[in-house]
PDB file of C-alpha atoms in Angstrom:
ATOM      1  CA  UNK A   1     101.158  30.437 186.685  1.00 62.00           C
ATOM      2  CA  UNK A   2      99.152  28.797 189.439  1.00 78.00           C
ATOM      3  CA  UNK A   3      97.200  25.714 189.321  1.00 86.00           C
ATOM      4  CA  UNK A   4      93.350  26.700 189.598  1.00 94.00           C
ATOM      5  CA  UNK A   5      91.138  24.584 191.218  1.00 97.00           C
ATOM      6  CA  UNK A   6      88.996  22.171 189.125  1.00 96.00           C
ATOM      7  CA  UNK A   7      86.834  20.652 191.955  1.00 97.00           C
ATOM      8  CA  UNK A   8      86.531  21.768 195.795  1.00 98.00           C
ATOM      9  CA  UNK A   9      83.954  18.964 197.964  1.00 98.00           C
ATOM     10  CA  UNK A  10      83.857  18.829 201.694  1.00 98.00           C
ATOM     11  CA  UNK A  11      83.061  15.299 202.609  1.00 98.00           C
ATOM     12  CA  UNK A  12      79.978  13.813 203.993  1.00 98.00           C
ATOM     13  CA  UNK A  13      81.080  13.951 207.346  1.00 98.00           C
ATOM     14  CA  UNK A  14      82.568  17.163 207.266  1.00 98.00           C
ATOM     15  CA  UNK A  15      86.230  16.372 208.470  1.00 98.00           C
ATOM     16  CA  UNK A  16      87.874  16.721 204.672  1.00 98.00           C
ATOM     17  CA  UNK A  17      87.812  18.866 202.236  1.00 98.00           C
ATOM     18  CA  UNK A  18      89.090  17.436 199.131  1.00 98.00           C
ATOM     19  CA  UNK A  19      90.884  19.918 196.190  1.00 98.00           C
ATOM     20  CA  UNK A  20      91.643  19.011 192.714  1.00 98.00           C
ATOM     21  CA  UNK A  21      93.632  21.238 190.431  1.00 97.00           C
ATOM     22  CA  UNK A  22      93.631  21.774 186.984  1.00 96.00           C
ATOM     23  CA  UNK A  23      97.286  20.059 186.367  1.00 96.00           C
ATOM     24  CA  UNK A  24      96.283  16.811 188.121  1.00 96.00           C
ATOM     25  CA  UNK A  25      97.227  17.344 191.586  1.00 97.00           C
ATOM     26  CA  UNK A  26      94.655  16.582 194.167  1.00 98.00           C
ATOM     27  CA  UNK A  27      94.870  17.519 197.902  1.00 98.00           C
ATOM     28  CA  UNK A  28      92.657  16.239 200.493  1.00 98.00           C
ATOM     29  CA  UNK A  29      92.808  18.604 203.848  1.00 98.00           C
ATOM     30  CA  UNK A  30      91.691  17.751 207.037  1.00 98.00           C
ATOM     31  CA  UNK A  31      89.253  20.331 208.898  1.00 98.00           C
ATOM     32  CA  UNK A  32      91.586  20.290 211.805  1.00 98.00           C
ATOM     33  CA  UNK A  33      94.665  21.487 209.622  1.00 98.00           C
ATOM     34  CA  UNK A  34      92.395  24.101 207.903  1.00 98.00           C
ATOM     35  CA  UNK A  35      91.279  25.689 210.772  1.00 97.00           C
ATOM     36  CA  UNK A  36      94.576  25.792 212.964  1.00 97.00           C
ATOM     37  CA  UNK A  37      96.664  26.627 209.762  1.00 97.00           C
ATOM     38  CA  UNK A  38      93.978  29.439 208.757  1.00 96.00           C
ATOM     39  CA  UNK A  39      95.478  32.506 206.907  1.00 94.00           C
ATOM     40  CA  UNK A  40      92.936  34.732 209.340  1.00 92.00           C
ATOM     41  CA  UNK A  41      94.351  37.672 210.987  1.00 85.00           C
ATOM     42  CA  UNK A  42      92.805  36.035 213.887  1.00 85.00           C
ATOM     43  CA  UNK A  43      95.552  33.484 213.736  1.00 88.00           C
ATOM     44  CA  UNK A  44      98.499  34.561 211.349  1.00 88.00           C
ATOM     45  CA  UNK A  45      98.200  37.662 213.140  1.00 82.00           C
ATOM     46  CA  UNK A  46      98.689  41.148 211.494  1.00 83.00           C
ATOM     47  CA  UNK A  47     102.232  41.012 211.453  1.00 80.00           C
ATOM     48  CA  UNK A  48     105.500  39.081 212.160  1.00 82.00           C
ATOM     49  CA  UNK A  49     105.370  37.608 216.006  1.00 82.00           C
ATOM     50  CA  UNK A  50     101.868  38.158 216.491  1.00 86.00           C
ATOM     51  CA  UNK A  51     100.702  34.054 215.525  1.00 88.00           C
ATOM     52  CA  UNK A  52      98.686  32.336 218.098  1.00 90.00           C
ATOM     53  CA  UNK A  53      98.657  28.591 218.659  1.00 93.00           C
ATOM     54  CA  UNK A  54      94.337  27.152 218.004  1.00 93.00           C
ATOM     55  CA  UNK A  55      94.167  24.391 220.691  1.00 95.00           C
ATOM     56  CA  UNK A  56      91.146  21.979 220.896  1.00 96.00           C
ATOM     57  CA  UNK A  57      90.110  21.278 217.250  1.00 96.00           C
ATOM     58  CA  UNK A  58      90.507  17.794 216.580  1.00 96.00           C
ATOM     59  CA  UNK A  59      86.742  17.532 216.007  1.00 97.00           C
ATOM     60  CA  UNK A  60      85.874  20.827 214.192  1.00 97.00           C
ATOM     61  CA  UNK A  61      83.857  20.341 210.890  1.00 98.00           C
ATOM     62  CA  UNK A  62      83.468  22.618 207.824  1.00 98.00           C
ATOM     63  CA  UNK A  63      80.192  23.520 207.772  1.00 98.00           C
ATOM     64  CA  UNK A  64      80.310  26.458 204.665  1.00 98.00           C
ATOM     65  CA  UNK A  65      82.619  27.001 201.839  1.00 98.00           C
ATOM     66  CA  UNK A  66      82.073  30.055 199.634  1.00 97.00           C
ATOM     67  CA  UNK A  67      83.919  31.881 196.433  1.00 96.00           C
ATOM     68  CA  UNK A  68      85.520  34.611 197.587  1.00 96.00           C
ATOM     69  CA  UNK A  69      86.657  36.297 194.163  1.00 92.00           C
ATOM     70  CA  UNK A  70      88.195  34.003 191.421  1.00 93.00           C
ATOM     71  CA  UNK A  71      90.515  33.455 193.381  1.00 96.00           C
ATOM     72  CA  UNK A  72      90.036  32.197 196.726  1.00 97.00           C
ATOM     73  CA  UNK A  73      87.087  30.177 198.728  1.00 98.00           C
ATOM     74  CA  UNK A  74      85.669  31.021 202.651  1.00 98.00           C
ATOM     75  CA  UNK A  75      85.852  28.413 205.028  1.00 98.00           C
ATOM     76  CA  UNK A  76      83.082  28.530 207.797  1.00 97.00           C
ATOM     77  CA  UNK A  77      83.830  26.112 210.488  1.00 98.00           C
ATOM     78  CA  UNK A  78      81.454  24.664 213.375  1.00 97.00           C
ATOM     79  CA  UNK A  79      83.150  26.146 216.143  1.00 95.00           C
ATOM     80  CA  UNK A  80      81.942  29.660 214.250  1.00 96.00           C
ATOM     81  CA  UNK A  81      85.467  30.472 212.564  1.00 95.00           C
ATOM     82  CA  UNK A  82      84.877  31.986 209.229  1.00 95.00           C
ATOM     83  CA  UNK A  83      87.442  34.465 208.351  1.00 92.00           C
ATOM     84  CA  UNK A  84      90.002  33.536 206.570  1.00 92.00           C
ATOM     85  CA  UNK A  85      90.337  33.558 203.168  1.00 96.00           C
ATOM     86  CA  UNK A  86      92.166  30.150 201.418  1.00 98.00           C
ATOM     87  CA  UNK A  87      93.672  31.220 198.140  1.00 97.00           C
ATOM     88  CA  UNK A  88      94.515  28.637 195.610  1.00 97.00           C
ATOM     89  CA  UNK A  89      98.090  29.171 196.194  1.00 97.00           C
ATOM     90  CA  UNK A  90      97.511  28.649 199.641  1.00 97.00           C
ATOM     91  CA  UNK A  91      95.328  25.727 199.527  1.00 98.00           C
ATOM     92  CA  UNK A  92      98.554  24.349 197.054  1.00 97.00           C
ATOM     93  CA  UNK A  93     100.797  24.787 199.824  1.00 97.00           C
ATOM     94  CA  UNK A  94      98.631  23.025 202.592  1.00 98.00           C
ATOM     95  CA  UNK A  95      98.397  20.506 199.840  1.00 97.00           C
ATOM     96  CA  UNK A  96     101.858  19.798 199.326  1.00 97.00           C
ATOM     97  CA  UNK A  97     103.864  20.950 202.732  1.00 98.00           C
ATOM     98  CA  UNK A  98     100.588  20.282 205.242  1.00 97.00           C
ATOM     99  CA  UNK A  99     101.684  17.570 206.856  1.00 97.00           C
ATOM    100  CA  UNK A 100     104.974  19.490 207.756  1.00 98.00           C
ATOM    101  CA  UNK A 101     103.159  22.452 208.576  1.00 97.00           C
ATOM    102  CA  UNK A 102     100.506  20.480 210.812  1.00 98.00           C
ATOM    103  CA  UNK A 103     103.912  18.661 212.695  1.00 98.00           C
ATOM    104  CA  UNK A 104     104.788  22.083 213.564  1.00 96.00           C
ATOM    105  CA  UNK A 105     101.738  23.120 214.913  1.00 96.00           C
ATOM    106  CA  UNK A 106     102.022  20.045 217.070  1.00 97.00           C
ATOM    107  CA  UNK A 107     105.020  20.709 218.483  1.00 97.00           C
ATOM    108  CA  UNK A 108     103.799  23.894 219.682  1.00 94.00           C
ATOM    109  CA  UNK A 109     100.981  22.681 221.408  1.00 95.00           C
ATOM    110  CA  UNK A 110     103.326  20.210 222.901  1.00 95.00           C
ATOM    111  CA  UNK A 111     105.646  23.492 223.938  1.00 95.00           C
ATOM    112  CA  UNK A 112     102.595  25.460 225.163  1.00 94.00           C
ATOM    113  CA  UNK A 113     101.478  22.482 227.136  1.00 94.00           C
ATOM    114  CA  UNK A 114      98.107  22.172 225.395  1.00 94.00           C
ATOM    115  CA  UNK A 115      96.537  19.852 223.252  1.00 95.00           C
ATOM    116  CA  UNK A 116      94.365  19.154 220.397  1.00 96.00           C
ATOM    117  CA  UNK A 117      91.383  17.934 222.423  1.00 94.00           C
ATOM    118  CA  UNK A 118      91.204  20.731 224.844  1.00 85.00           C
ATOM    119  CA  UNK A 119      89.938  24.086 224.101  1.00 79.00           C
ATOM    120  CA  UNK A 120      91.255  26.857 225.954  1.00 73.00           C
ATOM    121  CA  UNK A 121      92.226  30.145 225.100  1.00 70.00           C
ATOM    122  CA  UNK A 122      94.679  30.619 222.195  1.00 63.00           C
ATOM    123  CA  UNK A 123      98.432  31.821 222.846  1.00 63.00           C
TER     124      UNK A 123
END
């Protein structure tokens, strides 16, 4: 069974969003990892191959969260990002394998010779 969220709080300064589970566990996930790691179809893609690479959002804030079932929450982000849906088991995995995940991200930037300060057009 999965762990349910007990608590969900974006931090005063809007760089964190901090998740605590019903067993315990508490997760606290930076902006930037939420939005480059978003389950959207506007960056997962709609099927296998089709991921982009989100450049240029070292500084992007959470400015909504909202319920989306029982199951899930809505992040809206400044830069006007708002669709992807962040299941619990999802928000679990960014939790626990995030900083993996986020290394890999990295090292695609690095491949696609762009950065995290630089916005430019996603590939």
């Amino acid at each position: 069974m999965t762990a349910t969220p007990t608590e969900i709080r974006v931090s005063r300064d809007r760089k964190t969003l901090t998740v605590s589970f019903d067993d315990g566990a508490r997760f606290a996930l930076p902006a930037e990892m939420l939005r480059v790691l978003s389950p959207s179809a506007e960056v997962k893609g709609h099927g296998p191959g089709q991921a982009v690479t989100v450049p240029g959002k070292r500084n992007v804030e959470i400015m909504t969260v909202t319920a989306a079932g029982n199951y899930a929450i809505r992040i809206g982000f400044d830069d006007m990002h708002d669709s992807g849906i962040y299941t619990w088991t999802y928000l679990r995995e960014l939790g626990e394998d995030g900083a993996r995940m986020f290394a890999n991200y990295e090292a695609e930037l690095a491949e696609k010779g762009m950065t995290r300060d630089r916005a430019e057009r996603p590939r």
